Tab-separated table of N, CA and C in Angstrom:
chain	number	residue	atom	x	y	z
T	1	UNK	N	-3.010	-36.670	90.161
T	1	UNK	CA	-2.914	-37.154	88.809
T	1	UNK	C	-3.993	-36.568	87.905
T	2	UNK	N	-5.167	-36.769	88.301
T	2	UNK	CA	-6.488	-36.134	87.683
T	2	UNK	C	-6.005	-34.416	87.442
T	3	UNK	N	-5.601	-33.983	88.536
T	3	UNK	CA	-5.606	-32.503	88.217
T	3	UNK	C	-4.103	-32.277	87.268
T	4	UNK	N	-3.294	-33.291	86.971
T	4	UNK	CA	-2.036	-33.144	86.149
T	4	UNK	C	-2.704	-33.153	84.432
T	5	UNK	N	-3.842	-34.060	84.124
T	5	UNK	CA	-4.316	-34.184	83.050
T	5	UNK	C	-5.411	-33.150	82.871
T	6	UNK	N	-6.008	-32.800	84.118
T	6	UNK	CA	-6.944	-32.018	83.690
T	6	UNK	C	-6.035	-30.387	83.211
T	7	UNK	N	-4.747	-29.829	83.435
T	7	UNK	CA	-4.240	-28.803	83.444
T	7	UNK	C	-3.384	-29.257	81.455
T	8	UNK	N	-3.462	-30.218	81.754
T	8	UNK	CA	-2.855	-30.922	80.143
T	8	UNK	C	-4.070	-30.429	79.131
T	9	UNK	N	-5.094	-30.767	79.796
T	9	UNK	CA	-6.254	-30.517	78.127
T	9	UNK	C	-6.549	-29.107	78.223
T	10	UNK	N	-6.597	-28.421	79.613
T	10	UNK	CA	-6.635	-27.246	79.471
T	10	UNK	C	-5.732	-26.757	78.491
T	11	UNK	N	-4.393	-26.842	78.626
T	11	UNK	CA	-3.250	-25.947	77.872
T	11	UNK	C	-3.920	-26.722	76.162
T	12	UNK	N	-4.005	-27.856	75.957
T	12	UNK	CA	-4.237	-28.258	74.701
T	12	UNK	C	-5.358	-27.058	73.722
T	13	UNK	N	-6.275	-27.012	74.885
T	13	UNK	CA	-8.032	-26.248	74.292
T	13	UNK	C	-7.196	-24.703	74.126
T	14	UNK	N	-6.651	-24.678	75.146
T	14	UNK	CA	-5.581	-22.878	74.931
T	14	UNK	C	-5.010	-22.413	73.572
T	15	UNK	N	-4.415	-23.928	73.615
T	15	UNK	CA	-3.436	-23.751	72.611
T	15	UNK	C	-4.624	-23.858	70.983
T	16	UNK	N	-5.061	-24.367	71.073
T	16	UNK	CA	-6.431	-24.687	69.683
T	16	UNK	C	-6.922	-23.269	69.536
T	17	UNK	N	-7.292	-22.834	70.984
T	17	UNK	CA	-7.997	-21.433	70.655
T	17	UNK	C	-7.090	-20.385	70.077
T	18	UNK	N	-6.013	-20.379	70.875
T	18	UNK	CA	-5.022	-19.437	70.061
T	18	UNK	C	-4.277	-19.532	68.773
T	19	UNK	N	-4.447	-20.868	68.351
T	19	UNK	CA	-4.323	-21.067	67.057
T	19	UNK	C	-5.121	-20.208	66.305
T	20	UNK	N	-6.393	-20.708	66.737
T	20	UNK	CA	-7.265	-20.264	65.855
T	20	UNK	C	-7.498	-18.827	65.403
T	21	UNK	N	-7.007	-18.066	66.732
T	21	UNK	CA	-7.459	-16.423	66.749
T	21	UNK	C	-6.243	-16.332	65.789
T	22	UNK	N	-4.941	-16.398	66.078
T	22	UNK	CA	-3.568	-16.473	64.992
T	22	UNK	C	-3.980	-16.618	63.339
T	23	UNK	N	-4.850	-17.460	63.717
T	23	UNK	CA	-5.389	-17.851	61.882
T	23	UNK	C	-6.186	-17.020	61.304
T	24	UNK	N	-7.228	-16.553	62.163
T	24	UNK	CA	-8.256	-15.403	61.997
T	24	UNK	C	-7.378	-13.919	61.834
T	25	UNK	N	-6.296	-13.589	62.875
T	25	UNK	CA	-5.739	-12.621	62.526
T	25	UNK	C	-5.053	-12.827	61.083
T	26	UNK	N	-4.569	-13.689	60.873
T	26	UNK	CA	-3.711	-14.069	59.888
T	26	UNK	C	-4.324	-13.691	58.357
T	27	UNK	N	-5.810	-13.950	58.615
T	27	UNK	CA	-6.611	-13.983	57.453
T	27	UNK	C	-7.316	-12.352	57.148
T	28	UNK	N	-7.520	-12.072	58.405
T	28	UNK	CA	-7.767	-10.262	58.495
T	28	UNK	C	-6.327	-9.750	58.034
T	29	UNK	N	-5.157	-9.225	57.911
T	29	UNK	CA	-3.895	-9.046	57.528
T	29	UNK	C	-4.096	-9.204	56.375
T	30	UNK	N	-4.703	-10.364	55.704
T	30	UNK	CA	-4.421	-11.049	54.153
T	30	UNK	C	-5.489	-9.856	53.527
T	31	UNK	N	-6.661	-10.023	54.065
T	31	UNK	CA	-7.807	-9.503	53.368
T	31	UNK	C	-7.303	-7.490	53.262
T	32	UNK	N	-6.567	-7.592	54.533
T	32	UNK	CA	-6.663	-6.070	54.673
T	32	UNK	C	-5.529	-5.772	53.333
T	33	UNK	N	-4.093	-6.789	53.388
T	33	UNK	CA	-3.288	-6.518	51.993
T	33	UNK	C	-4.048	-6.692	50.993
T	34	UNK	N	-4.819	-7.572	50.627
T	34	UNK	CA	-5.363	-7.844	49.466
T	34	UNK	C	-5.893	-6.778	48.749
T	35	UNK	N	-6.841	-5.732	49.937
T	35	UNK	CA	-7.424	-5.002	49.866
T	35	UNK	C	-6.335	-3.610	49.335
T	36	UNK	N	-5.494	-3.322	49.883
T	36	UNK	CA	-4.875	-2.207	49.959
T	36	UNK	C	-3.880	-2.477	48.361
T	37	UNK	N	-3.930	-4.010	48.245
T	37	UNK	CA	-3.335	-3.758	46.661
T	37	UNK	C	-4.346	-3.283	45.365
T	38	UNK	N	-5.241	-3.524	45.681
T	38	UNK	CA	-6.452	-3.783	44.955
T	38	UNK	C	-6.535	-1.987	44.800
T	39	UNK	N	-6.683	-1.226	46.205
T	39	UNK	CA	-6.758	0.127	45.361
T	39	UNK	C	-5.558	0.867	45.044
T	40	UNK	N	-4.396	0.121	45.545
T	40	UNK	CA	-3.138	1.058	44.683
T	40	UNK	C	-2.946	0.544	43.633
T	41	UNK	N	-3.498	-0.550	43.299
T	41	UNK	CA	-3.905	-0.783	41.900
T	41	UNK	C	-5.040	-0.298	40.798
T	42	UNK	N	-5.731	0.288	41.406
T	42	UNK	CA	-7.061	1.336	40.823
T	42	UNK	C	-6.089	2.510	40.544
T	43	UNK	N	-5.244	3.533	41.988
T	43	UNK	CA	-4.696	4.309	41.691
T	43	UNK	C	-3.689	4.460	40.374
T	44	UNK	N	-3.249	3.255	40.372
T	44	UNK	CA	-2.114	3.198	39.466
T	44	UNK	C	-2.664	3.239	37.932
T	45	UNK	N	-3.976	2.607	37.680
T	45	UNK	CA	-4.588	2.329	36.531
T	45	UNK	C	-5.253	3.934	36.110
T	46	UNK	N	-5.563	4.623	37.396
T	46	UNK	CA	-6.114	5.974	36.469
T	46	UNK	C	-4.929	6.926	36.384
T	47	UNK	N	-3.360	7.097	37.129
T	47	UNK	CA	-2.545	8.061	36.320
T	47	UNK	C	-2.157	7.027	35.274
T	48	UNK	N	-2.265	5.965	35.170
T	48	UNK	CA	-1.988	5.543	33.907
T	48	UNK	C	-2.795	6.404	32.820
T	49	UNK	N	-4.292	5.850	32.703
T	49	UNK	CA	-5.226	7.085	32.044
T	49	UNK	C	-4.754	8.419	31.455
T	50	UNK	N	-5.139	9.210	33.005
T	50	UNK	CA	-4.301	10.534	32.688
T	50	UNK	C	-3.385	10.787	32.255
T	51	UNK	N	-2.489	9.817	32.367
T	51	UNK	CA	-0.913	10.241	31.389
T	51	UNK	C	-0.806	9.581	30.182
T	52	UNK	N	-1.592	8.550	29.541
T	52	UNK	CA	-1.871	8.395	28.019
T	52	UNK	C	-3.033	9.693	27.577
T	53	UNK	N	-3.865	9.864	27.959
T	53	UNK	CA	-4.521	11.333	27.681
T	53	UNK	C	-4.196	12.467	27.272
T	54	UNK	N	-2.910	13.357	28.669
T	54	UNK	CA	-2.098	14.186	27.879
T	54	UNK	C	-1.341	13.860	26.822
T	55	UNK	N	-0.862	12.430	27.138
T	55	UNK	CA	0.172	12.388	25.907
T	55	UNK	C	-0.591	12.581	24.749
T	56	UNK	N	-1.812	11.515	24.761
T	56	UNK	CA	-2.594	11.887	23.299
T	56	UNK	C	-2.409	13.107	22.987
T	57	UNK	N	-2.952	13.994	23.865
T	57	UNK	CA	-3.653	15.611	23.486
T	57	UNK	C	-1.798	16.060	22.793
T	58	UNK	N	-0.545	15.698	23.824
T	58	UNK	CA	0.630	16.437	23.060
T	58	UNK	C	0.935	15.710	21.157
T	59	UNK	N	-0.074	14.676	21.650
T	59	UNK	CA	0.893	14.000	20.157
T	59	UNK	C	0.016	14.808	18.539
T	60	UNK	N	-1.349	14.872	19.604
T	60	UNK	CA	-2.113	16.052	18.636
T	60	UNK	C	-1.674	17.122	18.213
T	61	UNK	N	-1.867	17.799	18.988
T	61	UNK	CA	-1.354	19.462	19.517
T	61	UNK	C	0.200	19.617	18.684
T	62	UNK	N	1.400	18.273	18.575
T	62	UNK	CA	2.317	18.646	17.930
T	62	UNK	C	2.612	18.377	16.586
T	63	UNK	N	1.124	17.482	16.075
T	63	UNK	CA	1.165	17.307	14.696
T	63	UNK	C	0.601	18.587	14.188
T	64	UNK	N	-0.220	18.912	14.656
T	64	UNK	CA	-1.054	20.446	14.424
T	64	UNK	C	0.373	21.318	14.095
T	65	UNK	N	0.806	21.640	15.258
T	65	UNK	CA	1.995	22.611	15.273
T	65	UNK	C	3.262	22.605	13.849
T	66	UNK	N	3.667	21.052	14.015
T	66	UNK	CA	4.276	21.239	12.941
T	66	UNK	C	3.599	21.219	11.627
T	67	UNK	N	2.481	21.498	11.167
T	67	UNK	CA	1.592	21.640	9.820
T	67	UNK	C	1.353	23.495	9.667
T	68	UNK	N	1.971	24.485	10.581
T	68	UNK	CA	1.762	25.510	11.260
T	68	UNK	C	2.339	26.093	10.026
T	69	UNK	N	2.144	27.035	9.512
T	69	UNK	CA	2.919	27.531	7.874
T	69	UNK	C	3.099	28.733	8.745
T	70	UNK	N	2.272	30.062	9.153
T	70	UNK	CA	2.557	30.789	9.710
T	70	UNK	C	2.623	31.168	11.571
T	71	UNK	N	3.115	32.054	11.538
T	71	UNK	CA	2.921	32.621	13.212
T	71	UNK	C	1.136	33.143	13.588
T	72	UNK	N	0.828	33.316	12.865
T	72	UNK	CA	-0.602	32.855	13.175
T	72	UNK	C	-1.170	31.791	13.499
T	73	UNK	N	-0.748	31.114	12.453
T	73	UNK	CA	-1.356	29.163	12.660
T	73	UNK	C	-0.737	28.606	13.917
T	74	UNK	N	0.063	29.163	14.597
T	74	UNK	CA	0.887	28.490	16.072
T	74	UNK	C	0.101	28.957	16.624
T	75	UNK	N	-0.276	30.426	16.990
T	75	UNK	CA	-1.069	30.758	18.195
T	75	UNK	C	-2.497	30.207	18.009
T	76	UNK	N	-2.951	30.608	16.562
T	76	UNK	CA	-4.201	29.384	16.797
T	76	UNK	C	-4.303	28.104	17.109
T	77	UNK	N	-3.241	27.044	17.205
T	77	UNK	CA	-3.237	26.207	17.228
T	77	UNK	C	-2.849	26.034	19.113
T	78	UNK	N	-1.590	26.912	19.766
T	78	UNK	CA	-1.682	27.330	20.937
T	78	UNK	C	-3.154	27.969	21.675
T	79	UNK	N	-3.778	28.334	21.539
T	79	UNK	CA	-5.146	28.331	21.787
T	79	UNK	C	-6.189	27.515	21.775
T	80	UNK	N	-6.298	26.700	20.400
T	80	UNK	CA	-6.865	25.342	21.157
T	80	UNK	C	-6.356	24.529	22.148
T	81	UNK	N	-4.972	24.677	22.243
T	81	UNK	CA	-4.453	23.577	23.514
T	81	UNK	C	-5.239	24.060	24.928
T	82	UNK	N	-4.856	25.606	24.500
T	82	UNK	CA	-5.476	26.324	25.742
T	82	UNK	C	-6.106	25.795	26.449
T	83	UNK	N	-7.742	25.819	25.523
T	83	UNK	CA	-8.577	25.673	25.694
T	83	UNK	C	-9.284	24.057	26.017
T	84	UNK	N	-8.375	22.965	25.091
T	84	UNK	CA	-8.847	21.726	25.408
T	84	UNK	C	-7.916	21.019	26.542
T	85	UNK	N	-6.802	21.642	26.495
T	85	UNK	CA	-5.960	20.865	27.871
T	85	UNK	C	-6.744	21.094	29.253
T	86	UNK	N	-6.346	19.785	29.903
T	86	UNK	CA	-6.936	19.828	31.360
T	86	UNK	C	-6.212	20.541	32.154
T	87	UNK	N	-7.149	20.871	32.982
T	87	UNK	CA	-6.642	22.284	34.131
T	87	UNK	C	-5.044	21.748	35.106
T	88	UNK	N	-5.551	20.711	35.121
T	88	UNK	CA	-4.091	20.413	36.073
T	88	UNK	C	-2.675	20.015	35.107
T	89	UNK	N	-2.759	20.256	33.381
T	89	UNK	CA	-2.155	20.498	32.454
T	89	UNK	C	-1.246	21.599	32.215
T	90	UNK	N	-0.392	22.093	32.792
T	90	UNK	CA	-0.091	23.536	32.418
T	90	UNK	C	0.933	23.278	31.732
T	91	UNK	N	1.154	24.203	31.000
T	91	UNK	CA	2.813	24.606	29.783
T	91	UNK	C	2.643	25.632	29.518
T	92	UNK	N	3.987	25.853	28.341
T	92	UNK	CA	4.349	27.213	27.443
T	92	UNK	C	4.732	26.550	26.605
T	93	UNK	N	4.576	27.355	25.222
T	93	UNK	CA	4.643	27.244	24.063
T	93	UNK	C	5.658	28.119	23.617
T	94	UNK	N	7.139	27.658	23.313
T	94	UNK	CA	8.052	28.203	23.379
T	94	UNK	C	8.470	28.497	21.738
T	95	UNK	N	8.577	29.326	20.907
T	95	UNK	CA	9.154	29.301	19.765
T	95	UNK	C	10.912	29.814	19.385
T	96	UNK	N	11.480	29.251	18.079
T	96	UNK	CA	12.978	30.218	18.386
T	96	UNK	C	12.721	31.464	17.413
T	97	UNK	N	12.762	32.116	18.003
T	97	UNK	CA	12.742	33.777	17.196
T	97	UNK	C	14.350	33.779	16.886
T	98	UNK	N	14.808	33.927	15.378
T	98	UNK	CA	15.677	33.355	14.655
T	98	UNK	C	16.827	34.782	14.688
T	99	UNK	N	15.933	36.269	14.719
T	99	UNK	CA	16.509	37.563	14.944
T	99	UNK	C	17.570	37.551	15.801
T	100	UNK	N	17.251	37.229	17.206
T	100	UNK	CA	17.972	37.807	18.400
T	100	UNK	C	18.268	36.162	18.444
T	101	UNK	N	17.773	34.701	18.240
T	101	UNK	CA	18.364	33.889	18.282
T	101	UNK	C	17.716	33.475	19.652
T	102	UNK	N	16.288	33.547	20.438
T	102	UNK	CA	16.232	33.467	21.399
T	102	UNK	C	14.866	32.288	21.831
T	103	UNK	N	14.698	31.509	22.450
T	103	UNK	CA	13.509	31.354	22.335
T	103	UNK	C	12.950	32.214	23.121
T	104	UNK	N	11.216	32.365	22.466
T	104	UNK	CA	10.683	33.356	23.261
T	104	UNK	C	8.825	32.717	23.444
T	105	UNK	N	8.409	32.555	24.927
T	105	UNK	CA	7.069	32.307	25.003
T	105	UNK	C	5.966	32.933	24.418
T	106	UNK	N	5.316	32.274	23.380
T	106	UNK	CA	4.253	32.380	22.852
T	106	UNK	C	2.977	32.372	23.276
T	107	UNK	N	2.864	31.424	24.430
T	107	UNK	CA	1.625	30.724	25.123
T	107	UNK	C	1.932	30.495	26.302
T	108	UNK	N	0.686	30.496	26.860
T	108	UNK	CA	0.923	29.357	28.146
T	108	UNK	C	-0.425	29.000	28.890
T	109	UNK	N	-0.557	28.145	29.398
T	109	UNK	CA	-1.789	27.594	29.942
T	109	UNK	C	-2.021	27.549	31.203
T	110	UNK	N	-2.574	27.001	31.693
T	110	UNK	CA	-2.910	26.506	33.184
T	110	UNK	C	-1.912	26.896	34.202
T	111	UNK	N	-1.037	27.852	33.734
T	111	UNK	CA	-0.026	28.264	35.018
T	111	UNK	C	0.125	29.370	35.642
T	112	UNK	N	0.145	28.508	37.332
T	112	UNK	CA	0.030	29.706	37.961
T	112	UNK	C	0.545	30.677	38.457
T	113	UNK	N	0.734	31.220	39.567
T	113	UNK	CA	1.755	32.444	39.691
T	113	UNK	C	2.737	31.946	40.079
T	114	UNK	N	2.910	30.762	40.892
T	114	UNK	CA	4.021	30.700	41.528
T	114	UNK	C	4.863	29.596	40.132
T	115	UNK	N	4.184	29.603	39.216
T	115	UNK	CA	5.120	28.722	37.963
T	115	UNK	C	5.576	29.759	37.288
T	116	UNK	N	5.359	30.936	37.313
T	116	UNK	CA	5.593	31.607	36.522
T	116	UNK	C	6.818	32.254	36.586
């Protein structure tokens, strides 16, 4: 009888302990999601950044452009983009040449061979 109760509190203390580790894992899991939202939420907040940035720089760059009176004033104005767009920024600056009816690249930035 003694050893029927004593095998009873055993399984009881078993069962408490493994609760407990269950809860502890449970809470490591939480902390580790918590964690892993926390920096794909950083990630998410700086291409946010970067992509209001370029946009700024295009919303610039295309008020400039259309104030452009001549084919001079485009490439100068294509040249500052050049120069102030960020490197991982690349384009062309496409105009319609009205002659042959074609567009034809004016510019281009940050691109590399294999964009080309």
């Amino acid at each position: 009888m003694w050893f029927i109760a004593w095998l009873r509190r055993i399984t009881l203390l078993k069962r408490r302990i493994f609760n407990q580790i269950d809860e502890i894992g449970d809470m490591a899991q939480a902390i580790r999601i918590f964690r892993e939202n926390g920096l794909a939420r950083q990630q998410l907040e700086r291409e946010r950044d970067a992509n209001w940035a370029i946009r700024e720089l295009l919303a610039r760059m295309t008020q400039r452009l259309q104030g452009c009176e001549t084919f001079a004033d485009v490439i100068n104005v294509a040249e500052l983009l050049r120069r102030t767009s960020p490197r991982a920024f690349a384009g062309r600056l496409y105009i319609l040449d009205r002659e042959p009816w074609q567009m034809r690249c004016v510019a281009q930035w940050a691109v590399t061979e294999g964009q080309r």
